[in-house]
Short mmCIF file of C-alpha atoms in Angstrom, two decimals:
data_model
loop_
_atom_site.label_atom_id
_atom_site.label_comp_id
_atom_site.label_asym_id
_atom_site.label_seq_id
_atom_site.Cartn_x
_atom_site.Cartn_y
_atom_site.Cartn_z
CA MET A 1 -0.06 -0.06 0.17
CA LEU A 2 2.63 2.56 0.98
CA THR A 3 4.78 1.74 -2.24
CA THR A 4 1.82 2.29 -4.19
CA LEU A 5 1.05 5.63 -2.65
CA ARG A 6 4.95 6.68 -3.18
CA ARG A 7 4.69 5.97 -6.85
CA ARG A 8 1.45 7.86 -7.33
CA TRP A 9 3.05 11.03 -5.52
CA ARG A 10 5.94 10.81 -7.61
CA SER A 11 3.94 10.52 -11.08
CA THR A 12 0.77 12.62 -10.72
CA ALA A 13 0.03 16.32 -10.11
CA ALA A 14 -2.31 15.63 -7.40
CA VAL A 15 -3.14 12.71 -5.12
CA SER A 16 -6.38 11.70 -3.15
CA VAL A 17 -5.32 10.61 0.24
CA VAL A 18 -7.81 8.32 1.86
CA ALA A 19 -8.77 8.17 5.64
CA GLY A 20 -6.69 5.64 7.50
CA ALA A 21 -3.42 5.76 5.39
CA ALA A 22 -0.62 5.04 7.54
CA VAL A 23 1.88 7.96 8.37
CA VAL A 24 5.50 7.54 7.66
CA ALA A 25 8.47 9.85 7.38
CA THR A 26 9.27 10.04 4.03
CA ALA A 27 10.96 12.90 2.14
CA LEU A 28 10.67 13.20 -1.80
CA THR A 29 12.54 15.35 -4.23
CA MET A 30 10.20 16.91 -6.67
CA LEU A 31 10.90 18.80 -9.85
CA PRO A 32 9.86 22.56 -10.09
CA SER A 33 7.24 23.67 -12.56
CA THR A 34 6.64 26.93 -14.02
CA ALA A 35 3.53 25.98 -15.98
CA ALA A 36 0.25 27.52 -15.01
CA VAL A 37 -1.49 25.55 -12.49
CA THR A 38 -4.81 25.46 -10.68
CA PRO A 39 -5.79 23.94 -7.38
CA LYS A 40 -7.61 20.71 -7.39
CA ILE A 41 -10.12 21.84 -4.89
CA ALA A 42 -11.96 24.79 -5.79
CA ALA A 43 -11.53 27.94 -3.67
CA GLY A 44 -14.22 28.58 -1.18
CA THR A 45 -14.63 24.78 -0.53
CA LEU A 46 -14.49 23.83 3.04
CA VAL A 47 -12.10 20.77 3.65
CA GLY A 48 -10.11 19.46 6.65
CA TRP A 49 -11.14 19.29 10.45
CA ALA A 50 -13.69 21.96 10.18
CA ALA A 51 -15.90 19.86 7.69
CA GLN A 52 -15.76 16.75 10.24
CA ASN A 53 -18.15 15.71 12.73
CA GLY A 54 -21.19 17.53 11.36
CA GLY A 55 -19.28 20.31 9.53
CA THR A 56 -19.26 24.13 9.76
CA THR A 57 -22.04 26.07 8.03
CA GLY A 58 -21.62 29.51 9.69
CA GLY A 59 -24.64 31.88 9.28
CA ASN A 60 -26.24 29.81 6.54
CA GLY A 61 -29.97 30.11 6.85
CA GLY A 62 -30.01 33.25 8.88
CA SER A 63 -30.60 36.92 7.84
CA THR A 64 -27.87 38.71 6.14
CA VAL A 65 -26.96 42.20 7.27
CA THR A 66 -24.12 44.72 5.96
CA VAL A 67 -22.10 46.69 8.34
CA THR A 68 -20.05 49.71 7.87
CA THR A 69 -19.35 50.91 11.68
CA ALA A 70 -17.98 49.40 14.66
CA SER A 71 -21.22 49.63 16.68
CA ALA A 72 -23.10 47.83 13.97
CA LEU A 73 -20.46 45.54 13.55
CA ASP A 74 -20.54 44.57 17.28
CA SER A 75 -24.38 44.39 17.25
CA ALA A 76 -24.36 41.78 14.47
CA LEU A 77 -21.49 39.56 16.01
CA GLN A 78 -23.33 39.36 19.38
CA ALA A 79 -26.75 38.74 17.97
CA SER A 80 -28.43 35.46 18.80
CA GLY A 81 -29.14 32.96 16.04
CA ALA A 82 -27.45 32.74 12.50
CA ARG A 83 -26.39 35.54 10.65
CA ILE A 84 -24.39 36.40 7.55
CA ILE A 85 -22.56 39.43 8.28
CA LYS A 86 -21.09 41.32 5.38
CA VAL A 87 -18.32 43.81 6.17
CA SER A 88 -18.07 46.77 3.79
CA GLY A 89 -15.08 48.99 3.86
CA THR A 90 -12.54 48.80 6.81
CA ILE A 91 -14.04 49.14 10.11
CA THR A 92 -11.63 50.38 12.97
CA VAL A 93 -12.32 48.76 16.48
CA SER A 94 -10.50 48.58 19.80
CA GLY A 95 -9.51 45.42 21.57
CA MET A 96 -11.25 42.06 21.09
CA ARG A 97 -14.68 42.09 19.85
CA LYS A 98 -16.77 38.91 20.77
CA VAL A 99 -18.27 36.55 18.25
CA THR A 100 -21.39 34.52 19.09
CA SER A 101 -21.97 31.08 17.46
CA ASN A 102 -23.56 30.44 14.02
CA LYS A 103 -21.99 33.42 12.36
CA THR A 104 -20.54 34.01 8.75
CA ILE A 105 -18.43 37.04 8.62
CA GLN A 106 -17.42 38.05 5.18
CA GLY A 107 -15.67 41.18 3.49
CA VAL A 108 -17.22 42.74 0.77
CA GLY A 109 -14.84 42.97 -2.27
CA SER A 110 -11.03 43.22 -1.79
CA GLY A 111 -11.10 46.24 0.31
CA SER A 112 -12.70 45.54 3.54
CA GLY A 113 -11.30 44.57 6.70
CA ILE A 114 -11.05 45.10 10.59
CA ARG A 115 -8.14 47.46 11.77
CA GLY A 116 -7.06 48.06 15.42
CA GLY A 117 -8.71 45.16 17.08
CA GLY A 118 -9.81 41.61 16.35
CA LEU A 119 -12.38 39.03 16.81
CA SER A 120 -12.66 36.60 19.88
CA MET A 121 -14.35 33.30 20.17
CA SER A 122 -14.97 31.73 23.43
CA ASN A 123 -17.05 28.56 24.05
CA VAL A 124 -18.99 28.98 20.71
CA SER A 125 -19.20 26.90 17.52
CA ASN A 126 -20.02 27.16 13.91
CA ILE A 127 -18.26 30.33 12.66
CA ILE A 128 -16.92 31.36 9.24
CA ILE A 129 -14.41 34.36 8.67
CA GLN A 130 -13.76 35.26 4.98
CA ASN A 131 -12.35 37.86 2.68
CA LEU A 132 -11.17 40.29 5.61
CA THR A 133 -7.99 42.23 5.89
CA PHE A 134 -6.96 42.25 9.54
CA SER A 135 -4.27 44.99 10.33
CA GLY A 136 -2.89 46.46 13.40
CA SER A 137 -4.67 44.73 16.33
CA SER A 138 -3.69 45.85 19.69
CA ASP A 139 -4.03 42.06 20.77
CA ASP A 140 -4.74 39.08 18.45
CA ALA A 141 -6.19 39.45 15.03
CA ILE A 142 -8.45 36.13 15.78
CA ASN A 143 -8.35 34.26 19.05
CA VAL A 144 -10.14 30.99 19.26
CA GLN A 145 -10.49 29.65 22.72
CA ASP A 146 -12.29 27.79 25.73
CA ASN A 147 -13.68 24.80 23.72
CA SER A 148 -14.74 26.65 20.63
CA HIS A 149 -15.32 24.19 17.57
CA HIS A 150 -16.14 24.06 14.00
CA ILE A 151 -14.30 27.47 12.99
CA TRP A 152 -13.36 28.09 9.26
CA ILE A 153 -10.87 30.94 8.70
CA ASP A 154 -10.54 31.43 5.02
CA HIS A 155 -9.18 33.72 2.46
CA ASN A 156 -8.07 36.30 4.73
CA VAL A 157 -5.06 38.79 4.92
CA PHE A 158 -3.34 39.09 8.46
CA THR A 159 -0.78 41.83 9.20
CA SER A 160 0.94 43.59 12.11
CA ALA A 161 -1.04 42.39 15.17
CA THR A 162 0.61 43.09 18.72
CA ASP A 163 0.13 39.35 19.64
CA GLY A 164 -0.62 36.57 17.53
CA LEU A 165 -2.41 36.55 14.12
CA VAL A 166 -4.59 33.38 14.57
CA ASP A 167 -4.13 31.88 17.98
CA ILE A 168 -6.28 28.76 18.85
CA ARG A 169 -6.11 27.32 22.25
CA LEU A 170 -8.00 26.03 25.38
CA GLY A 171 -9.65 22.89 24.17
CA SER A 172 -10.64 24.17 20.78
CA ASP A 173 -11.32 21.85 18.02
CA PHE A 174 -12.47 20.96 14.50
CA ILE A 175 -11.13 24.07 12.85
CA THR A 176 -9.78 24.89 9.47
CA VAL A 177 -7.29 27.57 8.26
CA SER A 178 -7.00 27.76 4.76
CA TRP A 179 -6.21 30.20 1.83
CA ASN A 180 -5.04 33.25 3.92
CA ILE A 181 -1.84 35.30 3.65
CA THR A 182 0.26 36.61 6.57
CA ARG A 183 2.74 39.46 6.27
CA SER A 184 4.82 41.83 8.68
CA HIS A 185 4.53 39.67 11.78
CA ASP A 186 6.56 37.58 14.49
CA LYS A 187 4.26 35.09 16.29
CA THR A 188 1.98 33.98 13.50
CA PHE A 189 -0.21 30.85 14.05
CA LEU A 190 -0.03 29.59 17.84
CA LEU A 191 -1.97 26.28 18.44
CA GLY A 192 -2.15 25.26 22.24
CA SER A 193 -1.07 27.97 24.66
CA ASP A 194 0.78 26.24 27.56
CA ASP A 195 2.52 22.99 28.43
CA SER A 196 0.36 22.40 31.57
CA ASN A 197 -3.03 22.55 29.69
CA THR A 198 -3.52 18.62 29.42
CA GLY A 199 -7.05 19.21 28.68
CA ASP A 200 -6.01 20.04 25.33
CA ARG A 201 -5.38 16.29 24.85
CA GLY A 202 -7.57 14.70 22.09
CA LYS A 203 -8.53 18.29 20.73
CA LEU A 204 -6.78 21.32 18.85
CA ARG A 205 -7.46 19.35 15.93
CA VAL A 206 -6.54 21.61 13.08
CA SER A 207 -6.13 21.80 9.30
CA TYR A 208 -3.78 24.49 7.59
CA HIS A 209 -3.91 24.31 4.12
CA HIS A 210 -2.99 26.67 1.12
CA ASN A 211 -1.62 29.65 3.22
CA TRP A 212 0.85 32.01 2.14
CA PHE A 213 3.34 32.85 4.88
CA ASP A 214 5.08 35.62 3.32
CA GLY A 215 8.12 36.84 5.52
CA THR A 216 6.65 36.34 8.71
CA ASN A 217 8.99 35.01 11.54
CA GLN A 218 7.82 31.96 13.45
CA ARG A 219 4.66 29.68 14.31
CA HIS A 220 3.47 28.59 11.04
CA PRO A 221 2.01 26.91 13.15
CA ARG A 222 3.56 26.09 16.58
CA VAL A 223 1.57 23.12 18.05
CA ARG A 224 1.15 21.64 21.49
CA PHE A 225 -1.05 18.43 22.00
CA GLY A 226 -3.08 18.37 18.86
CA ASN A 227 -2.72 15.11 16.95
CA PRO A 228 -3.09 14.85 14.27
CA VAL A 229 -2.60 18.49 13.09
CA HIS A 230 -2.59 18.69 9.15
CA VAL A 231 -0.21 21.31 7.54
CA TYR A 232 -0.27 20.90 3.73
CA ASN A 233 -0.05 22.83 0.47
CA ASN A 234 1.14 25.95 1.94
CA TYR A 235 3.66 28.45 0.60
CA TYR A 236 6.43 29.47 2.95
CA ALA A 237 8.63 32.32 1.68
CA ARG A 238 11.28 33.75 3.69
CA THR A 239 10.02 32.59 7.10
CA ALA A 240 13.00 33.92 9.15
CA SER A 241 12.97 31.62 12.29
CA TYR A 242 11.18 28.52 11.42
CA GLY A 243 8.04 27.02 9.41
CA VAL A 244 6.41 24.47 11.70
CA ALA A 245 7.17 23.39 15.27
CA SER A 246 5.71 20.37 16.93
CA THR A 247 6.06 20.39 20.74
CA THR A 248 4.65 18.83 23.93
CA GLU A 249 2.77 15.83 22.85
CA ALA A 250 1.77 17.26 19.40
CA GLY A 251 1.51 15.17 16.08
CA VAL A 252 1.98 17.21 12.97
CA LEU A 253 1.57 15.97 9.44
CA VAL A 254 3.73 18.46 7.26
CA GLU A 255 3.22 17.42 3.61
CA GLY A 256 2.99 18.76 0.09
CA ASN A 257 4.40 22.36 1.02
CA TYR A 258 6.67 24.66 -0.80
CA PHE A 259 9.60 26.11 1.31
CA GLU A 260 11.53 28.73 -0.08
CA ASN A 261 14.40 30.36 1.66
CA VAL A 262 13.38 28.76 5.00
CA SER A 263 16.25 27.70 6.98
CA ARG A 264 14.49 25.80 9.47
CA PRO A 265 11.44 24.33 7.40
CA THR A 266 10.43 22.16 10.39
CA THR A 267 11.56 21.89 14.03
CA LEU A 268 10.40 20.44 17.26
CA ALA A 269 11.28 21.62 20.97
CA GLN A 270 10.75 25.44 21.46
CA GLY A 271 11.70 27.39 24.57
CA THR A 272 10.85 24.86 27.63
CA SER A 273 8.30 22.89 25.43
CA PRO A 274 9.85 19.41 24.51
CA ASN A 275 9.86 17.65 21.11
CA GLY A 276 6.37 16.65 19.59
CA LYS A 277 6.08 14.20 16.80
CA LEU A 278 6.39 15.46 13.15
CA VAL A 279 6.46 13.57 9.90
CA GLN A 280 7.17 15.45 6.74
CA ARG A 281 6.75 14.13 3.23
CA ASN A 282 6.31 15.23 -0.26
CA ASN A 283 7.42 18.71 0.50
CA HIS A 284 9.37 20.89 -2.04
CA PHE A 285 12.47 22.76 -0.83
CA VAL A 286 14.09 25.73 -2.65
CA SER A 287 17.27 27.27 -0.93
CA SER A 288 16.12 25.82 2.54
CA GLY A 289 17.27 23.70 5.27
CA THR A 290 16.83 20.30 6.47
CA PRO A 291 13.51 19.45 8.04
CA MET A 292 13.33 17.79 11.55
CA THR A 293 11.20 14.95 12.22
CA ASN A 294 10.26 12.90 15.11
CA GLY A 295 8.53 9.45 15.23
CA THR A 296 4.85 9.00 13.86
CA VAL A 297 1.64 11.02 14.12
CA ASN A 298 -1.93 9.77 14.14
CA ALA A 299 -3.83 9.15 10.65
CA ILE A 300 -5.67 11.90 9.08
CA PRO A 301 -9.21 10.56 9.18
CA TYR A 302 -10.68 12.46 6.21
CA ALA A 303 -10.16 12.24 2.39
CA TYR A 304 -8.45 15.10 0.69
CA THR A 305 -6.70 16.18 -2.56
CA LEU A 306 -3.11 16.95 -2.30
CA ASP A 307 -1.69 19.45 -4.98
CA THR A 308 1.82 18.50 -6.19
CA ALA A 309 4.31 20.52 -3.99
CA SER A 310 6.54 22.01 -6.70
CA GLN A 311 3.33 23.79 -7.90
CA VAL A 312 2.20 25.13 -4.54
CA LYS A 313 4.01 28.42 -5.04
CA SER A 314 1.90 29.29 -7.87
CA ILE A 315 -1.24 27.89 -6.81
CA VAL A 316 -1.26 29.72 -3.52
CA SER A 317 0.19 33.07 -4.61
CA ALA A 318 -2.60 33.29 -7.30
CA GLY A 319 -5.43 31.97 -4.76
CA ALA A 320 -4.89 33.15 -1.45
CA GLY A 321 -6.14 36.46 0.43
CA VAL A 322 -9.18 38.78 -0.15
CA GLY A 323 -11.01 39.42 -3.50
CA LYS A 324 -10.69 35.70 -4.81
CA LEU A 325 -14.20 34.53 -3.81
CA GLY A 326 -16.54 37.01 -5.57
CA LEU A 327 -17.90 38.26 -2.33
#
């Protein structure tokens, strides 16, 4: 079975990976391609952990409201029941704005977003955040915590927050982070906030795919406890410190990514956090260092389509960020 899969990865432009396939540490050299390519999964399609265990529908079925001011945004975010919230233009807020369950929050066009603050999800579920530019937050751009689940963060641009760009922690679960761009930031995507939070065991299951890490420094993501965390088909360009870190009981599968000018594509222990498990396979490396691996990780339980790693730079740079969904 494993030999068959490896041959297929070498010979085709994409691969459908079936739930239950064993995870082994395999590094394959893949030839670069300059041909125009398109992703095998259409932009705006939910795949990964947020599609499991009932899926994520956000505000589907609720009323639609367009907001242009901070007060109107707050009112819509905190309303009871399902809502589709259209953010028109850039809205300046202060601090972290709370989001209640069953919400879809979408920017209108390519010029809409949230400046100066961020969105906070605590003990909520079924939320979609799309097509927004987050800039200059005084805290996190997005914070997901306290057993929040079924969250989809898709096609956004994140830059220059004071703390994290997308932090996921404290028992949160069933989350997909896809087709986003990060720029001008240090600590980018944190998954699991502390080595002592043993309640995170069995949770923090997140899929990160088709994101563009453009010159950011570290945590793309940095993982504790989550197993398996799935990091695939992302484009890493000039990430200064490291790409992906697996620590403290984590299990991370890193596959089909494009690493360009990244001295440490994958790493393990960080600070006082011990090594986690990490498997890397089918990644493409350009002027980058040697990835670190350790042990095996739990099998990915869902079917997904893997784009060929050498084509991921073209696919992601063309498809990630705002203005790509026709919203």
